[in-house]
PDB file of C-alpha atoms in Angstrom:
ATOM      1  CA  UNK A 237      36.238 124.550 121.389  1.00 54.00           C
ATOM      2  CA  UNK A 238      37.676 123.244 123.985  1.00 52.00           C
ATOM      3  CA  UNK A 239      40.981 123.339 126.312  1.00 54.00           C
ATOM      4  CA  UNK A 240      41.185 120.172 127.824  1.00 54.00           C
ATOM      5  CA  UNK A 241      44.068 117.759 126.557  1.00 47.00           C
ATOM      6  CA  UNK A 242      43.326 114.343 126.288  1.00 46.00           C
ATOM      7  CA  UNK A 243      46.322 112.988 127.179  1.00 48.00           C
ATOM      8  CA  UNK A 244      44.804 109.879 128.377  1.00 47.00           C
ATOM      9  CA  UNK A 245      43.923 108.527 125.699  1.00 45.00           C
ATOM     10  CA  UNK A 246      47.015 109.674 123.259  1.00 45.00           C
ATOM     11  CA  UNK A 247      49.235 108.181 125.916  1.00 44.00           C
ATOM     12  CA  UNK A 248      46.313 104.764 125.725  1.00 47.00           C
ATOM     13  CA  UNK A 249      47.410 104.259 122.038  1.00 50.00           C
ATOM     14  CA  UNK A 250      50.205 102.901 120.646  1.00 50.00           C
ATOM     15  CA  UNK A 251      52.170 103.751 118.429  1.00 48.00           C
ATOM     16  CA  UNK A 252      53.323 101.330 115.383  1.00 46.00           C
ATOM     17  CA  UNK A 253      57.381 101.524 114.936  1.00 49.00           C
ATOM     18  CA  UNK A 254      57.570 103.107 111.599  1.00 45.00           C
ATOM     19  CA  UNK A 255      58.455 100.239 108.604  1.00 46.00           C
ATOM     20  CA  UNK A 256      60.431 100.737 105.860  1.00 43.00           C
ATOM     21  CA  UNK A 257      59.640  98.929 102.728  1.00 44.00           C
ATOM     22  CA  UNK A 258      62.959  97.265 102.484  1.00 47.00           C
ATOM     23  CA  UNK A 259      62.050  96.703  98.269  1.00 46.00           C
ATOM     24  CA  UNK A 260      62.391 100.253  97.960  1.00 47.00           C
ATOM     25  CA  UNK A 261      65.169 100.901 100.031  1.00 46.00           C
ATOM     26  CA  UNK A 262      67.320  97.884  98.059  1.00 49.00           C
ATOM     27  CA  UNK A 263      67.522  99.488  94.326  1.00 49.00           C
ATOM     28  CA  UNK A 264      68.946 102.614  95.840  1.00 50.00           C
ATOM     29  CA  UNK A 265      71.407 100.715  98.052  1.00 51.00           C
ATOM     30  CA  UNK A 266      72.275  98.157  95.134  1.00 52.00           C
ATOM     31  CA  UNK A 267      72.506 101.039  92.575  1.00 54.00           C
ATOM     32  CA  UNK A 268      74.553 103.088  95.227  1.00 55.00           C
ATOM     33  CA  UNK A 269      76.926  99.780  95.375  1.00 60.00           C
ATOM     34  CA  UNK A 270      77.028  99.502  91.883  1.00 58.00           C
ATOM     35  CA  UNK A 271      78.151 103.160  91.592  1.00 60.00           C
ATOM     36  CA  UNK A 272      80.819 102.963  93.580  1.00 61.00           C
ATOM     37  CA  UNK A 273      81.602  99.458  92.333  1.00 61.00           C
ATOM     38  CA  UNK A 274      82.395 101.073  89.164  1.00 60.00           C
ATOM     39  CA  UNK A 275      84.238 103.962  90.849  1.00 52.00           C
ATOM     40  CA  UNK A 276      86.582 102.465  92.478  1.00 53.00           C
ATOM     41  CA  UNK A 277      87.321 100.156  89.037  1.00 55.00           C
ATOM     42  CA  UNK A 278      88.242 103.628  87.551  1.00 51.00           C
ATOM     43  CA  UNK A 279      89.739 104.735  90.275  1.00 49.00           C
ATOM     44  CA  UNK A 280      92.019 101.245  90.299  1.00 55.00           C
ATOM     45  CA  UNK A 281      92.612 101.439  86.704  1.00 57.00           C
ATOM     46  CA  UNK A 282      94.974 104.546  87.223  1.00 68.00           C
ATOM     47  CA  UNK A 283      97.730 103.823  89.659  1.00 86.00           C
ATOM     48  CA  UNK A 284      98.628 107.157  90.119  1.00 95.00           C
ATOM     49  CA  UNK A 285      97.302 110.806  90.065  1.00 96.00           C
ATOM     50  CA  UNK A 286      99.166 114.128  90.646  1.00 96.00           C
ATOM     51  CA  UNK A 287      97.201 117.011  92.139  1.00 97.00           C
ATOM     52  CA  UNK A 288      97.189 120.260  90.164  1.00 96.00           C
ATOM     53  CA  UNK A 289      99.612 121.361  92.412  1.00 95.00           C
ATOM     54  CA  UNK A 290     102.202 118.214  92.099  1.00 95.00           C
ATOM     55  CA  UNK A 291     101.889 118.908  87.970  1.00 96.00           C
ATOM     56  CA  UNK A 292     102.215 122.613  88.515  1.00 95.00           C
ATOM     57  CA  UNK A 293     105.739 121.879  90.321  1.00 92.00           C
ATOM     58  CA  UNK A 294     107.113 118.901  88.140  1.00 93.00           C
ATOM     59  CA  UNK A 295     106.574 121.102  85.062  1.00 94.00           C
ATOM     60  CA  UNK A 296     108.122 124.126  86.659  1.00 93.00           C
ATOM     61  CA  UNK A 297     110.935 122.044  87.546  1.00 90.00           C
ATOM     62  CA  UNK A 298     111.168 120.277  84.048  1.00 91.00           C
ATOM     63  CA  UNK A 299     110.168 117.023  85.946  1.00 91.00           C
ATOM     64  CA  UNK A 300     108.974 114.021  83.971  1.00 93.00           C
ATOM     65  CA  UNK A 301     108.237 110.569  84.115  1.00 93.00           C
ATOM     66  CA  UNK A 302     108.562 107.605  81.854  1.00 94.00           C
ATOM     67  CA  UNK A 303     106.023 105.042  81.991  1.00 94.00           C
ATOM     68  CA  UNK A 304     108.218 102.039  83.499  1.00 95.00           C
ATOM     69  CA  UNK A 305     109.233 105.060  85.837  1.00 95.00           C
ATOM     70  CA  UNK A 306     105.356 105.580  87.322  1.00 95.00           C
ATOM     71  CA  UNK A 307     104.911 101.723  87.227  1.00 95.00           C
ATOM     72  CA  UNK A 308     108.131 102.054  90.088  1.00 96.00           C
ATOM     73  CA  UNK A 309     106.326 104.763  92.038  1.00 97.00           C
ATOM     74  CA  UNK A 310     103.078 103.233  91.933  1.00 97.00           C
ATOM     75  CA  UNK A 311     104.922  99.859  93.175  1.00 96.00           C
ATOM     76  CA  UNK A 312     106.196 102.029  95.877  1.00 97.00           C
ATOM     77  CA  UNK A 313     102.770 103.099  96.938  1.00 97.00           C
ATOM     78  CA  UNK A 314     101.427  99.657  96.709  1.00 96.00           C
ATOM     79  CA  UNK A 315     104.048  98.990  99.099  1.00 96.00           C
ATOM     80  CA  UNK A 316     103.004 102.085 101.585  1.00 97.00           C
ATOM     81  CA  UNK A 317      99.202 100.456 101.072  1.00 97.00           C
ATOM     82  CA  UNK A 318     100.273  97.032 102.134  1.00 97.00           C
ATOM     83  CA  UNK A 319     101.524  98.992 105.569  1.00 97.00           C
ATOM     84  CA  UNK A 320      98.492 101.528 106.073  1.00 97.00           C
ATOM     85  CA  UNK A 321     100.203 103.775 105.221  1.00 98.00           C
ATOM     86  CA  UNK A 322      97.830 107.480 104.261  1.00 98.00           C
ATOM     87  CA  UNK A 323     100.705 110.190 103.605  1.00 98.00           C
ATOM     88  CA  UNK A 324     104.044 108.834 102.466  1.00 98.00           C
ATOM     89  CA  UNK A 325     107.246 110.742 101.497  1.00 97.00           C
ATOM     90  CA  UNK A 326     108.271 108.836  98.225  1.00 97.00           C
ATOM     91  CA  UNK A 327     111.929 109.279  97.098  1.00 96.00           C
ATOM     92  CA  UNK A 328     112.616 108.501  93.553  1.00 95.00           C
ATOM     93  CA  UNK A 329     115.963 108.918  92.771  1.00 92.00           C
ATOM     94  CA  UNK A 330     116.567 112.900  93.552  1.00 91.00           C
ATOM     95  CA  UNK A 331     112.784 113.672  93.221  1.00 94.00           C
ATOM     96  CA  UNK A 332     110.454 113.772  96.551  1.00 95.00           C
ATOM     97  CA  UNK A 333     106.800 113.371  96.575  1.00 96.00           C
ATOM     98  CA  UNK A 334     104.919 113.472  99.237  1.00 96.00           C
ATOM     99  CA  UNK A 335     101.944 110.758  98.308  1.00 98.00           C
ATOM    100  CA  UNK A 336      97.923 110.551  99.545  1.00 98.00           C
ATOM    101  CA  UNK A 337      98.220 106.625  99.687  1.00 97.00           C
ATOM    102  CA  UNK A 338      94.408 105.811 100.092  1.00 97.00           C
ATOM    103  CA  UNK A 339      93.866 108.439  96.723  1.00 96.00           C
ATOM    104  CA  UNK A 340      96.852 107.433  95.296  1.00 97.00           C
ATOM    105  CA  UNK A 341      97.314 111.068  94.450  1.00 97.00           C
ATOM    106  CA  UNK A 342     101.191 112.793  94.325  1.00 97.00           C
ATOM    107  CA  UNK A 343     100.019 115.861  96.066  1.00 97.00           C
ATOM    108  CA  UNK A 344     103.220 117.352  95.707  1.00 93.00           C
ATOM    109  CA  UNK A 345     107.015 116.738  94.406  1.00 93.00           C
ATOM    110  CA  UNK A 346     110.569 118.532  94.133  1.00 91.00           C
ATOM    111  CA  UNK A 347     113.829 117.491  92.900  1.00 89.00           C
ATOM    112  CA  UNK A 348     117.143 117.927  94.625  1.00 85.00           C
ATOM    113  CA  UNK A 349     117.529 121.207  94.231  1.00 82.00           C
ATOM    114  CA  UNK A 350     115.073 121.606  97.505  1.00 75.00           C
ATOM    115  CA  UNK A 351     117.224 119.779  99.368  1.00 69.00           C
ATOM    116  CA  UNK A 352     116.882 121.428 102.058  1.00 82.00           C
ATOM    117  CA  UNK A 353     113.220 120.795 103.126  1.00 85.00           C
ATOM    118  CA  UNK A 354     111.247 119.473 105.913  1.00 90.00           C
ATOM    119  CA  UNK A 355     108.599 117.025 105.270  1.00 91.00           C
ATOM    120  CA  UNK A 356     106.164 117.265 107.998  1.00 92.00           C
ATOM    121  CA  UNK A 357     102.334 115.113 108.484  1.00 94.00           C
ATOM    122  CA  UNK A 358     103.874 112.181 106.907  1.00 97.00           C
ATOM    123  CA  UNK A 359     103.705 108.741 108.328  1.00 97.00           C
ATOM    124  CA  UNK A 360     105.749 106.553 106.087  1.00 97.00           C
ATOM    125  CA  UNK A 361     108.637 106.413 103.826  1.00 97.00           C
ATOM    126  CA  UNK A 362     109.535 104.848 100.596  1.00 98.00           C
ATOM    127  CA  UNK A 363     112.719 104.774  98.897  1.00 97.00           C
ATOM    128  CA  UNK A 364     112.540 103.363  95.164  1.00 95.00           C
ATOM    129  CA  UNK A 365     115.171 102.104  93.550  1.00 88.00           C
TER     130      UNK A 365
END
Protein backbone atom coordinates (compact mmCIF):
# COMPACT_ATOMS: atom_id res chain seq x y z
CA UNK A 1 0.00 0.00 0.00
CA UNK A 2 0.81 3.12 -0.38
CA UNK A 3 0.66 6.79 1.31
CA UNK A 4 0.89 9.08 -1.34
CA UNK A 5 -2.39 11.10 -2.26
CA UNK A 6 -3.03 11.72 -5.65
CA UNK A 7 -4.46 14.80 -5.46
CA UNK A 8 -3.44 15.72 -8.85
CA UNK A 9 -5.32 13.93 -10.59
CA UNK A 10 -8.72 14.00 -8.30
CA UNK A 11 -8.37 17.75 -8.49
CA UNK A 12 -7.67 16.95 -12.87
CA UNK A 13 -11.27 15.52 -13.01
CA UNK A 14 -14.33 17.01 -13.03
CA UNK A 15 -16.97 16.58 -11.50
CA UNK A 16 -20.60 16.31 -13.29
CA UNK A 17 -23.29 18.67 -11.31
CA UNK A 18 -25.55 16.06 -9.99
CA UNK A 19 -29.10 15.81 -12.30
CA UNK A 20 -32.24 15.19 -11.10
CA UNK A 21 -34.64 13.33 -13.23
CA UNK A 22 -37.21 16.02 -13.23
CA UNK A 23 -40.04 12.92 -14.35
CA UNK A 24 -39.57 11.62 -11.05
CA UNK A 25 -39.46 14.56 -9.12
CA UNK A 26 -43.01 15.87 -10.93
CA UNK A 27 -45.58 13.01 -9.60
CA UNK A 28 -44.47 13.76 -6.10
CA UNK A 29 -44.71 17.54 -6.57
CA UNK A 30 -48.11 17.21 -8.61
CA UNK A 31 -49.47 14.65 -6.06
CA UNK A 32 -48.12 16.95 -3.18
CA UNK A 33 -50.25 19.87 -5.05
CA UNK A 34 -53.06 17.81 -5.43
CA UNK A 35 -53.01 17.00 -1.68
CA UNK A 36 -53.11 20.13 -0.55
CA UNK A 37 -55.42 21.17 -3.38
CA UNK A 38 -57.91 19.07 -1.75
CA UNK A 39 -56.97 20.30 1.74
CA UNK A 40 -57.49 23.47 1.55
CA UNK A 41 -61.15 22.63 -0.35
CA UNK A 42 -61.94 20.99 3.08
CA UNK A 43 -60.46 23.32 4.88
CA UNK A 44 -62.68 26.18 2.80
CA UNK A 45 -65.73 24.20 3.06
CA UNK A 46 -65.93 24.94 6.92
CA UNK A 47 -65.88 28.62 7.64
CA UNK A 48 -65.21 28.26 11.04
CA UNK A 49 -63.54 25.97 13.69
CA UNK A 50 -63.35 26.34 17.52
CA UNK A 51 -60.31 24.90 19.28
CA UNK A 52 -60.98 22.41 22.07
CA UNK A 53 -60.41 25.06 24.26
CA UNK A 54 -62.98 27.77 22.61
CA UNK A 55 -65.78 24.66 22.87
CA UNK A 56 -64.61 23.83 26.35
CA UNK A 57 -65.50 27.63 27.38
CA UNK A 58 -68.74 28.27 25.23
CA UNK A 59 -70.22 25.11 26.79
CA UNK A 60 -69.14 26.03 30.27
CA UNK A 61 -70.65 29.26 29.73
CA UNK A 62 -73.92 27.84 28.08
CA UNK A 63 -72.70 29.61 24.83
CA UNK A 64 -74.27 28.67 21.51
CA UNK A 65 -74.61 29.57 18.11
CA UNK A 66 -77.29 29.45 15.50
CA UNK A 67 -76.34 28.80 12.08
CA UNK A 68 -77.24 32.36 10.47
CA UNK A 69 -75.28 33.41 13.74
CA UNK A 70 -71.72 31.57 12.53
CA UNK A 71 -72.52 32.66 8.89
CA UNK A 72 -72.14 36.52 10.78
CA UNK A 73 -68.89 35.55 12.48
CA UNK A 74 -67.45 33.88 9.65
CA UNK A 75 -68.44 37.18 7.53
CA UNK A 76 -66.57 38.95 10.18
CA UNK A 77 -63.46 36.93 9.64
CA UNK A 78 -63.72 37.18 5.96
CA UNK A 79 -63.61 40.72 6.67
CA UNK A 80 -60.30 40.45 9.08
CA UNK A 81 -58.86 38.18 5.89
CA UNK A 82 -59.56 40.87 3.38
CA UNK A 83 -57.16 43.17 5.86
CA UNK A 84 -54.34 40.51 6.78
CA UNK A 85 -55.43 40.27 9.51
CA UNK A 86 -53.82 36.67 11.69
CA UNK A 87 -55.33 37.16 15.37
CA UNK A 88 -58.52 39.17 15.61
CA UNK A 89 -60.67 39.98 18.70
CA UNK A 90 -64.26 39.28 17.30
CA UNK A 91 -67.17 40.85 19.29
CA UNK A 92 -70.49 39.33 18.72
CA UNK A 93 -72.96 40.91 20.56
CA UNK A 94 -71.70 40.32 24.42
CA UNK A 95 -69.53 37.28 23.39
CA UNK A 96 -65.58 37.82 22.60
CA UNK A 97 -63.50 35.54 20.59
CA UNK A 98 -60.33 35.95 19.97
CA UNK A 99 -59.97 34.38 16.16
CA UNK A 100 -56.71 32.56 14.23
CA UNK A 101 -57.77 34.32 10.87
CA UNK A 102 -55.42 32.34 8.45
CA UNK A 103 -57.01 28.83 10.37
CA UNK A 104 -60.12 30.29 10.75
CA UNK A 105 -60.12 28.69 14.16
CA UNK A 106 -62.06 30.56 17.44
CA UNK A 107 -59.26 29.74 19.73
CA UNK A 108 -61.04 31.09 22.48
CA UNK A 109 -64.43 33.03 23.58
CA UNK A 110 -66.28 34.56 26.77
CA UNK A 111 -69.42 36.34 27.25
CA UNK A 112 -69.94 39.50 29.22
CA UNK A 113 -69.63 38.28 32.30
CA UNK A 114 -65.57 38.58 31.71
CA UNK A 115 -65.88 41.90 31.15
CA UNK A 116 -63.20 42.78 32.60
CA UNK A 117 -60.38 41.25 30.44
CA UNK A 118 -57.42 42.21 28.51
CA UNK A 119 -56.97 40.94 25.10
CA UNK A 120 -53.38 40.97 24.36
CA UNK A 121 -51.30 39.53 20.74
CA UNK A 122 -54.16 40.65 18.74
CA UNK A 123 -53.85 42.74 15.67
CA UNK A 124 -57.33 43.49 14.53
CA UNK A 125 -60.81 44.03 15.59
CA UNK A 126 -64.21 43.15 14.44
CA UNK A 127 -67.41 44.22 15.72
CA UNK A 128 -70.52 42.24 14.19
CA UNK A 129 -73.63 43.44 14.18
Amino acid sequence: MSDRFLIGQIAAGRAAPLQTSRSAAKPAEAGQEAGQASFQKLLDKERLRFSLHAEQRLNQRGIAFAPEQLDRIANAVDQAAAKGAQDSLVLYRDIAMIVNVPSRTVVTAMDGQNANQVFTQIDSAVIVR
